[in-house]
CSV table of C-alpha atoms and ligand atoms in Angstrom, one decimal:
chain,number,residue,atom,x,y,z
A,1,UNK,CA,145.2,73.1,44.0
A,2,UNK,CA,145.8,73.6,40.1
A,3,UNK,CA,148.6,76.2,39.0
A,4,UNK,CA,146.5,77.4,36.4
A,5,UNK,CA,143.4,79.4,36.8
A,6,UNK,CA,142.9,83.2,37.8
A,7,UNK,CA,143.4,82.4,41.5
A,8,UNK,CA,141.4,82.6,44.5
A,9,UNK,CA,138.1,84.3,43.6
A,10,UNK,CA,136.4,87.1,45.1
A,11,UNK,CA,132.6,87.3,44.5
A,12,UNK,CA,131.7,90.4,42.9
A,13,UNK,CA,128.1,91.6,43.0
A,14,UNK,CA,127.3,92.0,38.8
A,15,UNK,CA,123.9,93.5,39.4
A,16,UNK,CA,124.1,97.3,38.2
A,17,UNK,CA,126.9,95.9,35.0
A,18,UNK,CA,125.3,95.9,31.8
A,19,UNK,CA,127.5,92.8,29.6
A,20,UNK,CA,127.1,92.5,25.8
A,21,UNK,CA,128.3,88.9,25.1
A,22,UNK,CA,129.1,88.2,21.5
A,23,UNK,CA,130.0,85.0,20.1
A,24,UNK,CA,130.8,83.3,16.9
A,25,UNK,CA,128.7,80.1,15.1
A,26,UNK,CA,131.7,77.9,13.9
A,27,UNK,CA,132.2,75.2,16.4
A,28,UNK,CA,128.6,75.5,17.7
A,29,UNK,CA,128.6,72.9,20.4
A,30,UNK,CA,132.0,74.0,21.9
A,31,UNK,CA,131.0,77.8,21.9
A,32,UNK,CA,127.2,76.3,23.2
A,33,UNK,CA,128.6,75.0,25.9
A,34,UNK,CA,131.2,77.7,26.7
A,35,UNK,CA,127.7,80.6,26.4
A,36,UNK,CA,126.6,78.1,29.2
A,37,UNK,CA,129.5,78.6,31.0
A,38,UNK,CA,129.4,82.3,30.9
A,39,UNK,CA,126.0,82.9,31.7
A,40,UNK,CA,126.1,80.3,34.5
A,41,UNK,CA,128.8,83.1,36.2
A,42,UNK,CA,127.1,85.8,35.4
A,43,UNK,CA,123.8,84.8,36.9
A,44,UNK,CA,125.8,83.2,39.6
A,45,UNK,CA,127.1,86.9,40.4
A,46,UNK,CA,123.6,88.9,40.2
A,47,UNK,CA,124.1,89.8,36.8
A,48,UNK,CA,120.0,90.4,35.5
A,49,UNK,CA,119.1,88.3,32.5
A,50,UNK,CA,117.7,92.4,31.2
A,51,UNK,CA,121.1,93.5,31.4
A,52,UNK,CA,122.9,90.9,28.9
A,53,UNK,CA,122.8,91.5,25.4
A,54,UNK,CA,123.9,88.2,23.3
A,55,UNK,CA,124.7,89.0,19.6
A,56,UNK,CA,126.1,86.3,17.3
A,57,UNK,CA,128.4,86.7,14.2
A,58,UNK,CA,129.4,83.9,11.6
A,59,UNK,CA,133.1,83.1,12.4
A,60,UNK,CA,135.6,84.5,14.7
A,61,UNK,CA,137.2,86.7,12.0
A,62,UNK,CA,133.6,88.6,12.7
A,63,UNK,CA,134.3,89.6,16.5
A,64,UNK,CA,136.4,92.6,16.8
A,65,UNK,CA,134.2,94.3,13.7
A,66,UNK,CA,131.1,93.5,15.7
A,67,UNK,CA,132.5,94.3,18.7
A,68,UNK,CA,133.1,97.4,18.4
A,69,UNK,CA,129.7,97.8,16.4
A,70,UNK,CA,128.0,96.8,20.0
A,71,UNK,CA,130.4,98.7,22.2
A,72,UNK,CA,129.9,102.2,20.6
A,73,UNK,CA,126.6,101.4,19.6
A,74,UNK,CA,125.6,101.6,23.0
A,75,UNK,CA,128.0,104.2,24.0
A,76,UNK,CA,126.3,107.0,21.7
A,77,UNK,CA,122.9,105.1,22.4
A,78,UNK,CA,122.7,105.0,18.5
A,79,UNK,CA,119.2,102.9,17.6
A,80,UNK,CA,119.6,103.5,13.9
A,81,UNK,CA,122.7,102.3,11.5
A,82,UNK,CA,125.2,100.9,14.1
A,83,UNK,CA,122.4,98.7,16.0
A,84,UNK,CA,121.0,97.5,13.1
A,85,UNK,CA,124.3,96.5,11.8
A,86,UNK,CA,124.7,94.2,14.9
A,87,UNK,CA,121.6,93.3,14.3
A,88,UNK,CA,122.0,92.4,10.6
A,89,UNK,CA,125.6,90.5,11.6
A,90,UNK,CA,123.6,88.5,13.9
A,91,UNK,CA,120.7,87.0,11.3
A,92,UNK,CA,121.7,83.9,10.5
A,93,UNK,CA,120.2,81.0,7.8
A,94,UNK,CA,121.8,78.0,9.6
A,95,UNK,CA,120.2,75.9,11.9
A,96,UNK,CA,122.0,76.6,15.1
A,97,UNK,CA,118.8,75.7,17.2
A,98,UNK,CA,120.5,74.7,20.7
A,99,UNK,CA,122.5,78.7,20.7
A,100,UNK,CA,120.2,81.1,22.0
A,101,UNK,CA,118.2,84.0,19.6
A,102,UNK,CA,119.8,87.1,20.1
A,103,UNK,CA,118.7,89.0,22.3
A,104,UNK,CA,118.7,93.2,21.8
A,105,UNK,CA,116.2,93.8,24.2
A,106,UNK,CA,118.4,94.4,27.4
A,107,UNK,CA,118.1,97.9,28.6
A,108,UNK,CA,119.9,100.1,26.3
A,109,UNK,CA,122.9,101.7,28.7
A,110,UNK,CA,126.8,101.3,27.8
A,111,UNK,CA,128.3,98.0,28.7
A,112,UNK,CA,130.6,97.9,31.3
A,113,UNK,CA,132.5,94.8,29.6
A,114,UNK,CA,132.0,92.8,26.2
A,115,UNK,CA,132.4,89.2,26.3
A,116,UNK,CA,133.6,88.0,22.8
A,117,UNK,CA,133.4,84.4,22.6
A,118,UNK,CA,135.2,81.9,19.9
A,119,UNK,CA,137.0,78.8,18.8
A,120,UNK,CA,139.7,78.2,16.2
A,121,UNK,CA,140.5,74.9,15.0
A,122,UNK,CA,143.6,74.3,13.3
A,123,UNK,CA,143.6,73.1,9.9
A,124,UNK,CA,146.0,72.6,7.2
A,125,UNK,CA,146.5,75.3,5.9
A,126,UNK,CA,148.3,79.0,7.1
A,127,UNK,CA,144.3,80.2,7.8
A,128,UNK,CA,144.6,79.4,11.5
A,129,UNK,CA,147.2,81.2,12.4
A,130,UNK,CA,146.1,84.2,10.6
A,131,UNK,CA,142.8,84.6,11.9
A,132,UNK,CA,144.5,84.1,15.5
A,133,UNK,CA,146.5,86.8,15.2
A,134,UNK,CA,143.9,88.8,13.6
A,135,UNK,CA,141.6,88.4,16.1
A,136,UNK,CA,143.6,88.6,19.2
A,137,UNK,CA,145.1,92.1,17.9
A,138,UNK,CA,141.4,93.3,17.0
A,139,UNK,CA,140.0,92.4,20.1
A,140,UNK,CA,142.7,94.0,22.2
A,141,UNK,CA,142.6,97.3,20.1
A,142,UNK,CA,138.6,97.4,20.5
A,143,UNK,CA,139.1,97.6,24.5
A,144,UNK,CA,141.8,100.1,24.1
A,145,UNK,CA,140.3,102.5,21.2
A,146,UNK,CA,136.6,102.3,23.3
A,147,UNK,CA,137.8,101.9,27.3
A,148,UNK,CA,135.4,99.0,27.6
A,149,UNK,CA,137.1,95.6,28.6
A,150,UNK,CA,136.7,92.9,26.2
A,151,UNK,CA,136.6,89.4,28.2
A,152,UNK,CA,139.0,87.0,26.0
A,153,UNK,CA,137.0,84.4,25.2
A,154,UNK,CA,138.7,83.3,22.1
A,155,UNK,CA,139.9,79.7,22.0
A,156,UNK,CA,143.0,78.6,19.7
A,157,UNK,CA,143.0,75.4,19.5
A,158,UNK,CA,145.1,72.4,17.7
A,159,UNK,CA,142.3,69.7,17.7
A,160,UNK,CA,138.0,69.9,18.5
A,161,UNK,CA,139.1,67.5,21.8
A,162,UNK,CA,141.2,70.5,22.9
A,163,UNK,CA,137.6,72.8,22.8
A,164,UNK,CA,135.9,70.3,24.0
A,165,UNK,CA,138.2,69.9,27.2
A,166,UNK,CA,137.7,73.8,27.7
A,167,UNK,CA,134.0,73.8,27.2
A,168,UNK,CA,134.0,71.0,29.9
A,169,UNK,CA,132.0,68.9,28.0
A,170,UNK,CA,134.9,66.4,26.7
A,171,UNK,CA,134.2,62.4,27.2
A,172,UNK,CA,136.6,62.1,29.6
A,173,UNK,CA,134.9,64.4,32.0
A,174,UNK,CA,138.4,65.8,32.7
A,175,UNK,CA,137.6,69.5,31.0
A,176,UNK,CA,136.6,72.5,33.2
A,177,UNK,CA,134.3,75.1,30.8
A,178,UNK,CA,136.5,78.1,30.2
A,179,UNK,CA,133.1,80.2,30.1
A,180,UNK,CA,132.9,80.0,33.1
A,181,UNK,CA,136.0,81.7,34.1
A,182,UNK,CA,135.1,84.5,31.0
A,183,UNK,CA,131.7,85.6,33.4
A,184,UNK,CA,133.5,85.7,36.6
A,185,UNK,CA,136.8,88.1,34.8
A,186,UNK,CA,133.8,89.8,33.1
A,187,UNK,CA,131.9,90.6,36.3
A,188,UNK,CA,135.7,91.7,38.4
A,189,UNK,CA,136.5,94.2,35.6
A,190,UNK,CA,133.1,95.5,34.8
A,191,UNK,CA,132.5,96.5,38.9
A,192,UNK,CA,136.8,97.3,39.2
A,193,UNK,CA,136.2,99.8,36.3
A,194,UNK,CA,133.4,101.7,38.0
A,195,UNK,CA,135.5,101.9,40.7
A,196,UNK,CA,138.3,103.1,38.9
A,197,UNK,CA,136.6,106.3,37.8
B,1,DLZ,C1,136.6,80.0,7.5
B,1,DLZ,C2,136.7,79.5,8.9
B,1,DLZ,C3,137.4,78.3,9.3
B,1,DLZ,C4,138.1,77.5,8.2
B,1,DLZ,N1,137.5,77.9,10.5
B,1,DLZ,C5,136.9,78.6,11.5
B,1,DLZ,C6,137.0,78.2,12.9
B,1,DLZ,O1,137.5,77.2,13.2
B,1,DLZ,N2,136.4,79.0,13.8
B,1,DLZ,C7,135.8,80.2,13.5
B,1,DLZ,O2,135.3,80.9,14.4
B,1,DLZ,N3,135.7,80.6,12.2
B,1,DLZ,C8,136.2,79.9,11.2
B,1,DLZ,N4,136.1,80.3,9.9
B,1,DLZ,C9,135.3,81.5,9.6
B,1,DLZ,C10,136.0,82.8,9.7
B,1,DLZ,O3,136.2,83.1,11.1
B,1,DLZ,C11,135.2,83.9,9.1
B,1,DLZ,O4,133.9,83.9,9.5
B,1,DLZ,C12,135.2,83.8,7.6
B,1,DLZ,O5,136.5,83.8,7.0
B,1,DLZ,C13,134.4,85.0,6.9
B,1,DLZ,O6,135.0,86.2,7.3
């Protein structure tokens, strides 16, 4: 048995949670694979395909903005300005043809969890580290500001092989996808919170 992980899993049942799952376009095979991952959980925990709203955004830089743009969007049930913002952050010119359109046609109810998915590869410069921080901080305030959890799906990593290990899709075959675990967490809180109430 591995150290790391969450631990032994309890099966939730997902199907009443509506889940927004955003994601950024840099890295697209690694955050292709790792959008897999998630929705193989989600669906794996009765999660409808009608409640998940997927929204894209260029970088990672993008998430926290955007997430809160979705999470209070669908809070105040707001069709006009804030829905077409997501909707605006989403459009994209480049050819990302394996990711999934986005999809805003999930019934319109709050979400009871955000997923916000990205990778960060380290390059030469100080830009890495900043963005990191950046996001990490954003995406922990959005969850605290709101009272929606935000699923950590953000990957910080010091070479593409690292992403590729966590996607599960490295050569060696050694790599377990990360998304995975971000559906199952997402599905716990989301049905934990109702409960909380
Ligand atoms: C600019 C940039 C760079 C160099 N690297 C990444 C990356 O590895 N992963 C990622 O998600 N985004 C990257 N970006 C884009 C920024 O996150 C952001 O989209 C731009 O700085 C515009 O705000």
């Amino acid at each position: 048995m591995s150290l790391k992980g969450p631990g032994e899993a309890r099966t939730y049942d997902g199907t009443p949670l509506r889940i927004g799952i955003l994601h950024a376009r840099w890295n697209e095979k690694i955050i292709s694979a790792l959008l897999s991952g998630v929705k193989k959980s989600l669906k794996a925990a009765g999660v409808p395909d009608s409640s998940i709203t997927i929204q894209s955004v260029p970088g990672s830089y993008e998430l926290p903005y955007a997430c809160q743009q979705m999470v209070q969007a669908a809070q105040t049930g707001a069709s006009g300005l804030i829905a077409s913002a997501t909707d605006l952050l989403s459009s994209s010119t480049t050819d990302l043809t394996s990711l999934p359109k986005d999809k805003s046609t999930a019934e319109k109810k709050p979400f009871d969890v955000v997923i916000a998915i990205g990778a960060l590869i380290k390059g030469s410069t100080m830009h890495f580290e900043y963005i990191s921080d950046a996001v990490s901080h954003g995406l922990m305030r959005v969850q605290m500001d709101t009272g929606v959890p935000v699923v950590f799906g953000l990957l910080t990593l010091l070479t593409e092989e690292q992403g590729l290990e966590r996607a599960g899709i490295d050569a060696a075959g050694k790599g377990h996808n990360h998304g995975e675990d971000w559906g199952s967490a997402a599905v716990e809180l989301g049905v934990k919170r109702r409960g909380w109430s």
